[in-house]
Amino acid sequence: MSKVIALFNNKGGVSKTTTCFNLAWMLAERGKRVVMVDADPQCNLTGMVLDLSEADGLDSYYTEHPLGNLKEALEPAFQSRPRPLQPVECVSVEGQDGLYLVPGHVGLAEDEVSLGIAQQLSESVQALKNLPGSFRHLFNITAEKYDADFVLVDLSPGLGAINQNLVSTADYFLVPTSPDIFSVMALDSLARVIPRWIGWAQRAAQLDALSTADYPFPAPTLKFLGIIVQRYRLRSGAPTQGFDRYFQRLSGAYENQLRPAMERTGILLPYELYTQAGLSDDDPWLAAIPDFNTLIANSQQARKPVFALTKQDTQQVGVVWEKTQENIEKFRQTFDELARRIEILSGTTA
């Protein structure tokens, strides 16, 4: 059975999509089969994989692949059509075997209201009972089709019904952050939100209407993987003083708010497992990833992760390329270690 990992922070601008793409690629490079799901209506992950350089590129893709995106694949449930959900026809990611994408759709946000109503009234309105369990069912059958070890779900920022559903029904979640005051506030918010969502999911799973639906709503098994800190500048190999202060504040928010809330909710993994993965109370970060700087533009243009960029991709020569090559190798080591930790925490090591 594949492991579903949600990448979630209700704050935007924390490189969540970039992390999803780079992590998924590295897991595939390490021999895992990975399906990425673009569950953000902004479709940034889709844009990292598909060539959308033409003005109507996304519309053309939807026309040519009418069932090859998340929204359309869910339509039988959301429109009460008399046919079961079918696995998504995923996009094979060019350049990396074993890596696939469920493209997003700008219209997914239109289903937010329907899902929200269903998650509140499905016990009394039978026509809505299939909606809450439809997302996880679709992920399961798509992962089975592609024999995936992991499903990585890239979520939008926000606290709406879709994110509530996707986090609550995932096996694991991790939180991308940046060292700034807004990420500190976001961790405080998650300490309140995540327990509330899990409580809702536990109650929902016990409702007869949802447990007997065509797509049963699963009892929550969510576990916390950790925090990724990124988008900060280095000086002499360490975060600059201003960023380092926010590292400390993020650590405090985790220590004093988020971790106690998750302990009470029962979604922390055994302490020994975090230790095995190299995490500790003093160092709760799954990874610390400095700013990609100009490499992010090269990555987006080449549609490959930062650590897979070549000299040709950067169009650099001489000493400039040598320095860039050193940075690329450091990013490779960082993402390789991140993927290794994910494998340990999820119990998927070889």
CSV table of C-alpha atoms in Angstrom, one decimal:
chain,number,residue,atom,x,y,z
A,1,MET,CA,0.0,0.0,0.0
A,2,SER,CA,1.4,3.4,-1.0
A,3,LYS,CA,2.1,6.1,1.6
A,4,VAL,CA,0.2,9.4,1.1
A,5,ILE,CA,2.2,12.4,2.3
A,6,ALA,CA,0.6,15.9,2.4
A,7,LEU,CA,2.8,18.9,2.1
A,8,PHE,CA,0.9,21.6,4.0
A,9,ASN,CA,1.2,25.0,5.5
A,10,ASN,CA,-1.6,27.5,5.7
A,11,LYS,CA,1.0,30.2,4.9
A,12,GLY,CA,1.9,30.6,1.2
A,13,GLY,CA,5.3,31.5,-0.3
A,14,VAL,CA,7.3,28.8,1.5
A,15,SER,CA,8.5,26.9,-1.6
A,16,LYS,CA,6.1,24.1,-0.9
A,17,THR,CA,5.6,23.2,-4.6
A,18,THR,CA,9.3,23.3,-5.3
A,19,THR,CA,10.0,21.0,-2.3
A,20,CYS,CA,7.3,18.6,-3.5
A,21,PHE,CA,8.9,18.4,-7.0
A,22,ASN,CA,12.5,18.1,-5.8
A,23,LEU,CA,11.6,15.5,-3.0
A,24,ALA,CA,9.5,13.4,-5.3
A,25,TRP,CA,12.2,13.3,-8.0
A,26,MET,CA,14.8,12.3,-5.4
A,27,LEU,CA,12.6,9.5,-4.0
A,28,ALA,CA,12.2,8.2,-7.5
A,29,GLU,CA,15.9,8.5,-8.1
A,30,ARG,CA,16.4,6.4,-5.0
A,31,GLY,CA,14.3,3.7,-6.6
A,32,LYS,CA,10.8,4.5,-5.3
A,33,ARG,CA,7.8,4.9,-7.5
A,34,VAL,CA,6.1,8.3,-6.8
A,35,VAL,CA,2.9,9.9,-7.9
A,36,MET,CA,2.7,13.7,-7.3
A,37,VAL,CA,-0.8,15.2,-7.0
A,38,ASP,CA,-1.3,18.9,-7.7
A,39,ALA,CA,-4.2,19.8,-5.4
A,40,ASP,CA,-3.5,23.5,-5.6
A,41,PRO,CA,-5.9,25.3,-8.0
A,42,GLN,CA,-3.0,27.6,-8.9
A,43,CYS,CA,-1.4,24.5,-10.7
A,44,ASN,CA,2.2,25.5,-10.0
A,45,LEU,CA,3.3,21.9,-9.7
A,46,THR,CA,1.6,21.1,-13.0
A,47,GLY,CA,3.5,24.0,-14.6
A,48,MET,CA,6.8,22.6,-13.3
A,49,VAL,CA,6.2,19.3,-15.2
A,50,LEU,CA,4.3,20.3,-18.3
A,51,ASP,CA,5.4,22.7,-21.0
A,52,LEU,CA,2.9,25.5,-20.5
A,53,SER,CA,5.0,28.2,-22.4
A,54,GLU,CA,2.1,28.8,-24.8
A,55,ALA,CA,-0.7,31.1,-23.5
A,56,ASP,CA,-3.3,28.4,-23.9
A,57,GLY,CA,-1.0,25.5,-22.8
A,58,LEU,CA,-3.1,24.4,-19.8
A,59,ASP,CA,-6.4,24.6,-21.7
A,60,SER,CA,-4.9,22.6,-24.6
A,61,TYR,CA,-3.8,19.9,-22.1
A,62,TYR,CA,-7.3,19.7,-20.6
A,63,THR,CA,-8.8,19.4,-24.0
A,64,GLU,CA,-6.4,16.6,-25.1
A,65,HIS,CA,-6.6,14.8,-21.8
A,66,PRO,CA,-10.1,15.3,-20.6
A,67,LEU,CA,-9.8,12.9,-17.6
A,68,GLY,CA,-6.1,13.5,-17.0
A,69,ASN,CA,-6.4,15.9,-14.1
A,70,LEU,CA,-7.6,15.9,-10.4
A,71,LYS,CA,-10.9,17.8,-10.8
A,72,GLU,CA,-12.2,15.8,-13.8
A,73,ALA,CA,-11.2,12.5,-12.3
A,74,LEU,CA,-13.4,13.4,-9.3
A,75,GLU,CA,-16.4,14.5,-11.3
A,76,PRO,CA,-18.3,11.1,-11.0
A,77,ALA,CA,-18.4,11.7,-7.2
A,78,PHE,CA,-19.0,15.4,-7.3
A,79,GLN,CA,-21.6,15.4,-10.1
A,80,SER,CA,-23.3,12.1,-8.9
A,81,ARG,CA,-22.6,10.5,-12.2
A,82,PRO,CA,-23.6,6.8,-12.6
A,83,ARG,CA,-20.0,5.5,-13.0
A,84,PRO,CA,-17.3,4.7,-10.5
A,85,LEU,CA,-14.1,6.7,-10.0
A,86,GLN,CA,-11.3,5.5,-12.3
A,87,PRO,CA,-7.5,5.9,-11.8
A,88,VAL,CA,-6.1,9.1,-13.2
A,89,GLU,CA,-4.1,8.9,-16.4
A,90,CYS,CA,-1.0,10.4,-15.0
A,91,VAL,CA,1.7,12.3,-16.8
A,92,SER,CA,5.1,10.5,-16.9
A,93,VAL,CA,7.7,13.1,-15.7
A,94,GLU,CA,10.3,13.5,-18.4
A,95,GLY,CA,13.8,12.7,-17.2
A,96,GLN,CA,13.0,10.5,-14.3
A,97,ASP,CA,11.6,6.9,-14.4
A,98,GLY,CA,9.0,6.0,-11.8
A,99,LEU,CA,7.8,9.6,-11.3
A,100,TYR,CA,4.3,10.6,-12.3
A,101,LEU,CA,2.0,13.6,-12.0
A,102,VAL,CA,-1.8,14.0,-11.4
A,103,PRO,CA,-2.2,17.5,-12.9
A,104,GLY,CA,-4.2,20.1,-11.1
A,105,HIS,CA,-7.1,22.1,-12.4
A,106,VAL,CA,-7.9,25.7,-11.9
A,107,GLY,CA,-11.5,24.8,-11.4
A,108,LEU,CA,-10.8,22.6,-8.3
A,109,ALA,CA,-11.6,25.5,-6.1
A,110,GLU,CA,-15.2,25.3,-7.4
A,111,ASP,CA,-15.6,22.0,-5.5
A,112,GLU,CA,-14.6,23.6,-2.2
A,113,VAL,CA,-18.2,24.6,-1.3
A,114,SER,CA,-19.7,21.2,-2.3
A,115,LEU,CA,-17.1,19.3,-0.2
A,116,GLY,CA,-17.6,21.6,2.8
A,117,ILE,CA,-21.3,21.0,2.7
A,118,ALA,CA,-20.8,17.3,2.4
A,119,GLN,CA,-18.5,17.2,5.3
A,120,GLN,CA,-21.1,18.8,7.5
A,121,LEU,CA,-24.3,17.4,6.2
A,122,SER,CA,-23.5,14.0,4.5
A,123,GLU,CA,-25.3,12.1,7.3
A,124,SER,CA,-28.6,13.8,6.5
A,125,VAL,CA,-28.2,14.4,2.7
A,126,GLN,CA,-27.4,11.0,1.2
A,127,ALA,CA,-26.5,12.5,-2.2
A,128,LEU,CA,-23.4,13.9,-0.6
A,129,LYS,CA,-22.1,10.9,1.2
A,130,ASN,CA,-19.6,9.8,-1.5
A,131,LEU,CA,-17.7,13.1,-1.5
A,132,PRO,CA,-15.6,13.0,1.7
A,133,GLY,CA,-14.0,9.7,0.9
A,134,SER,CA,-13.6,10.3,-2.9
A,135,PHE,CA,-10.1,12.0,-2.7
A,136,ARG,CA,-8.4,9.2,-0.8
A,137,HIS,CA,-10.1,6.5,-2.9
A,138,LEU,CA,-8.9,8.2,-6.1
A,139,PHE,CA,-5.3,8.4,-4.7
A,140,ASN,CA,-5.4,4.7,-3.7
A,141,ILE,CA,-6.6,3.4,-7.1
A,142,THR,CA,-4.2,5.7,-9.0
A,143,ALA,CA,-1.3,4.6,-6.8
A,144,GLU,CA,-2.2,1.0,-7.4
A,145,LYS,CA,-2.3,1.5,-11.1
A,146,TYR,CA,1.2,2.9,-11.1
A,147,ASP,CA,2.5,0.6,-8.4
A,148,ALA,CA,3.5,3.7,-6.4
A,149,ASP,CA,5.4,3.6,-3.1
A,150,PHE,CA,4.5,7.3,-2.4
A,151,VAL,CA,1.8,9.8,-3.2
A,152,LEU,CA,3.0,13.3,-2.5
A,153,VAL,CA,0.1,15.8,-2.4
A,154,ASP,CA,0.9,19.5,-3.0
A,155,LEU,CA,-1.7,21.6,-1.2
A,156,SER,CA,-2.7,25.2,-1.5
A,157,PRO,CA,-2.3,27.5,1.5
A,158,GLY,CA,-5.5,27.9,3.4
A,159,LEU,CA,-7.8,26.2,5.8
A,160,GLY,CA,-10.7,25.2,3.5
A,161,ALA,CA,-12.6,22.0,3.2
A,162,ILE,CA,-10.3,20.4,0.5
A,163,ASN,CA,-7.2,20.9,2.6
A,164,GLN,CA,-9.0,19.7,5.7
A,165,ASN,CA,-10.0,16.5,3.8
A,166,LEU,CA,-6.6,15.9,2.2
A,167,VAL,CA,-4.6,16.4,5.4
A,168,SER,CA,-7.0,14.4,7.6
A,169,THR,CA,-7.0,11.4,5.2
A,170,ALA,CA,-3.2,11.4,4.5
A,171,ASP,CA,-0.9,8.9,6.1
A,172,TYR,CA,1.7,11.6,6.9
A,173,PHE,CA,2.2,15.3,6.6
A,174,LEU,CA,5.2,17.6,6.6
A,175,VAL,CA,5.3,21.4,7.0
A,176,PRO,CA,7.4,23.5,4.7
A,177,THR,CA,8.3,26.9,6.3
A,178,SER,CA,10.4,29.9,5.9
A,179,PRO,CA,12.3,31.7,8.7
A,180,ASP,CA,10.0,34.6,9.1
A,181,ILE,CA,7.3,35.8,11.5
A,182,PHE,CA,4.5,34.5,9.3
A,183,SER,CA,5.7,31.0,9.5
A,184,VAL,CA,6.0,31.3,13.3
A,185,MET,CA,2.4,32.4,13.3
A,186,ALA,CA,1.5,29.5,11.0
A,187,LEU,CA,2.9,26.9,13.3
A,188,ASP,CA,0.9,28.4,16.2
A,189,SER,CA,-2.2,28.2,13.9
A,190,LEU,CA,-1.5,24.6,12.9
A,191,ALA,CA,-1.3,23.6,16.6
A,192,ARG,CA,-5.0,24.6,16.9
A,193,VAL,CA,-6.2,23.5,13.4
A,194,ILE,CA,-4.7,20.0,13.0
A,195,PRO,CA,-6.2,18.6,16.2
A,196,ARG,CA,-9.6,20.0,15.3
A,197,TRP,CA,-9.3,18.4,11.8
A,198,ILE,CA,-8.4,15.0,13.3
A,199,GLY,CA,-11.2,15.2,15.7
A,200,TRP,CA,-13.6,15.9,12.8
A,201,ALA,CA,-12.2,13.0,10.8
A,202,GLN,CA,-12.5,10.6,13.7
A,203,ARG,CA,-16.2,11.5,14.1
A,204,ALA,CA,-16.8,11.4,10.3
A,205,ALA,CA,-15.3,7.9,10.0
A,206,GLN,CA,-17.9,6.6,12.5
A,207,LEU,CA,-20.9,7.9,10.6
A,208,ASP,CA,-22.9,5.2,9.0
A,209,ALA,CA,-23.5,7.3,5.9
A,210,LEU,CA,-19.7,7.7,5.3
A,211,SER,CA,-18.5,4.3,6.4
A,212,THR,CA,-21.0,2.6,4.0
A,213,ALA,CA,-20.5,5.0,1.1
A,214,ASP,CA,-19.3,3.9,-2.3
A,215,TYR,CA,-16.0,5.6,-1.3
A,216,PRO,CA,-15.8,5.0,2.5
A,217,PHE,CA,-14.3,7.8,4.5
A,218,PRO,CA,-11.2,6.2,6.2
A,219,ALA,CA,-10.5,6.4,9.9
A,220,PRO,CA,-7.6,8.9,10.3
A,221,THR,CA,-4.1,7.5,10.7
A,222,LEU,CA,-2.2,10.8,10.2
A,223,LYS,CA,1.4,11.0,11.5
A,224,PHE,CA,3.7,14.0,11.6
A,225,LEU,CA,7.0,13.7,9.7
A,226,GLY,CA,8.6,17.1,10.5
A,227,ILE,CA,9.3,20.6,9.4
A,228,ILE,CA,11.4,21.8,6.4
A,229,VAL,CA,12.9,25.3,6.7
A,230,GLN,CA,13.9,27.0,3.4
A,231,ARG,CA,14.3,30.2,1.6
A,232,TYR,CA,17.0,31.8,3.7
A,233,ARG,CA,20.4,33.3,2.9
A,234,LEU,CA,23.8,32.0,4.1
A,235,ARG,CA,26.9,33.7,5.2
A,236,SER,CA,30.0,31.7,5.8
A,237,GLY,CA,28.0,28.5,5.5
A,238,ALA,CA,25.4,29.4,8.2
A,239,PRO,CA,22.1,31.3,8.1
A,240,THR,CA,22.6,35.1,8.5
A,241,GLN,CA,21.9,36.5,11.9
A,242,GLY,CA,18.4,37.8,11.0
A,243,PHE,CA,17.4,34.4,9.7
A,244,ASP,CA,19.0,32.5,12.6
A,245,ARG,CA,16.7,34.4,15.0
A,246,TYR,CA,13.7,33.1,13.2
A,247,PHE,CA,15.1,29.6,13.2
A,248,GLN,CA,15.1,29.9,17.0
A,249,ARG,CA,11.5,31.3,17.0
A,250,LEU,CA,10.3,28.5,14.7
A,251,SER,CA,11.9,26.0,17.1
A,252,GLY,CA,10.1,27.6,20.0
A,253,ALA,CA,6.8,27.6,18.3
A,254,TYR,CA,7.2,23.9,17.5
A,255,GLU,CA,8.5,23.1,21.1
A,256,ASN,CA,5.8,25.1,22.9
A,257,GLN,CA,2.7,24.9,20.7
A,258,LEU,CA,2.8,22.4,17.8
A,259,ARG,CA,4.5,19.4,19.3
A,260,PRO,CA,2.4,19.4,22.5
A,261,ALA,CA,-0.8,19.7,20.4
A,262,MET,CA,0.3,16.8,18.3
A,263,GLU,CA,1.2,14.7,21.3
A,264,ARG,CA,-2.3,15.2,22.7
A,265,THR,CA,-3.8,14.3,19.4
A,266,GLY,CA,-1.6,11.2,19.0
A,267,ILE,CA,-0.1,12.0,15.6
A,268,LEU,CA,3.5,11.9,16.6
A,269,LEU,CA,5.6,8.9,15.5
A,270,PRO,CA,7.5,7.0,18.2
A,271,TYR,CA,10.4,9.1,19.5
A,272,GLU,CA,12.9,6.4,18.6
A,273,LEU,CA,11.9,6.6,14.9
A,274,TYR,CA,12.6,10.4,14.8
A,275,THR,CA,16.0,9.7,16.5
A,276,GLN,CA,16.8,7.0,13.9
A,277,ALA,CA,16.1,9.5,11.2
A,278,GLY,CA,18.5,12.0,12.8
A,279,LEU,CA,15.9,14.3,14.4
A,280,SER,CA,15.8,15.5,18.0
A,281,ASP,CA,14.0,17.9,20.3
A,282,ASP,CA,16.8,20.4,19.7
A,283,ASP,CA,16.9,19.8,15.9
A,284,PRO,CA,13.3,19.1,14.7
A,285,TRP,CA,14.0,20.0,11.0
A,286,LEU,CA,13.7,17.3,8.3
A,287,ALA,CA,15.8,19.6,6.2
A,288,ALA,CA,17.2,23.1,6.1
A,289,ILE,CA,17.4,24.3,2.5
A,290,PRO,CA,18.9,27.7,1.7
A,291,ASP,CA,17.7,29.9,-1.1
A,292,PHE,CA,18.1,28.5,-4.6
A,293,ASN,CA,18.8,32.0,-5.9
A,294,THR,CA,19.2,32.0,-9.7
A,295,LEU,CA,19.0,28.2,-9.8
A,296,ILE,CA,15.3,28.3,-9.4
A,297,ALA,CA,14.8,30.0,-12.7
A,298,ASN,CA,17.1,27.4,-14.4
A,299,SER,CA,15.1,24.6,-12.7
A,300,GLN,CA,11.8,26.0,-13.9
A,301,GLN,CA,13.0,26.5,-17.4
A,302,ALA,CA,14.6,23.0,-17.6
A,303,ARG,CA,11.6,21.4,-15.8
A,304,LYS,CA,13.9,19.4,-13.6
A,305,PRO,CA,15.0,19.7,-9.9
A,306,VAL,CA,17.8,22.0,-8.8
A,307,PHE,CA,20.1,19.1,-8.0
A,308,ALA,CA,19.7,17.7,-11.5
A,309,LEU,CA,20.7,20.8,-13.4
A,310,THR,CA,23.6,20.5,-15.8
A,311,LYS,CA,26.2,23.0,-17.2
A,312,GLN,CA,24.0,23.3,-20.3
A,313,ASP,CA,20.9,24.1,-18.3
A,314,THR,CA,22.7,27.0,-16.5
A,315,GLN,CA,24.6,28.2,-19.6
A,316,GLN,CA,27.6,28.9,-17.3
A,317,VAL,CA,31.3,28.4,-17.9
A,318,GLY,CA,34.5,28.5,-16.1
A,319,VAL,CA,34.8,29.6,-12.5
A,320,VAL,CA,31.1,30.6,-12.3
A,321,TRP,CA,30.0,27.1,-13.3
A,322,GLU,CA,32.4,25.5,-10.9
A,323,LYS,CA,30.9,27.4,-8.0
A,324,THR,CA,27.4,26.7,-9.2
A,325,GLN,CA,28.3,23.0,-9.5
A,326,GLU,CA,29.4,23.0,-5.9
A,327,ASN,CA,26.0,24.5,-4.9
A,328,ILE,CA,24.1,22.0,-7.0
A,329,GLU,CA,26.0,19.1,-5.3
A,330,LYS,CA,25.1,20.5,-1.9
A,331,PHE,CA,21.4,20.6,-2.8
A,332,ARG,CA,21.7,17.0,-4.0
A,333,GLN,CA,23.1,15.9,-0.7
A,334,THR,CA,20.4,17.9,1.2
A,335,PHE,CA,17.5,16.3,-0.8
A,336,ASP,CA,19.1,12.9,-0.7
A,337,GLU,CA,19.2,13.1,3.1
A,338,LEU,CA,15.6,14.4,3.2
A,339,ALA,CA,14.4,11.5,1.1
A,340,ARG,CA,16.4,9.1,3.3
A,341,ARG,CA,14.7,10.5,6.4
A,342,ILE,CA,11.3,10.2,4.8
A,343,GLU,CA,11.9,6.6,4.0
A,344,ILE,CA,12.9,5.8,7.6
A,345,LEU,CA,10.0,7.7,9.1
A,346,SER,CA,7.5,6.1,6.7
A,347,GLY,CA,8.9,2.6,7.1
A,348,THR,CA,9.8,2.3,3.4
A,349,THR,CA,13.6,1.7,3.6
A,350,ALA,CA,14.9,-1.1,1.4
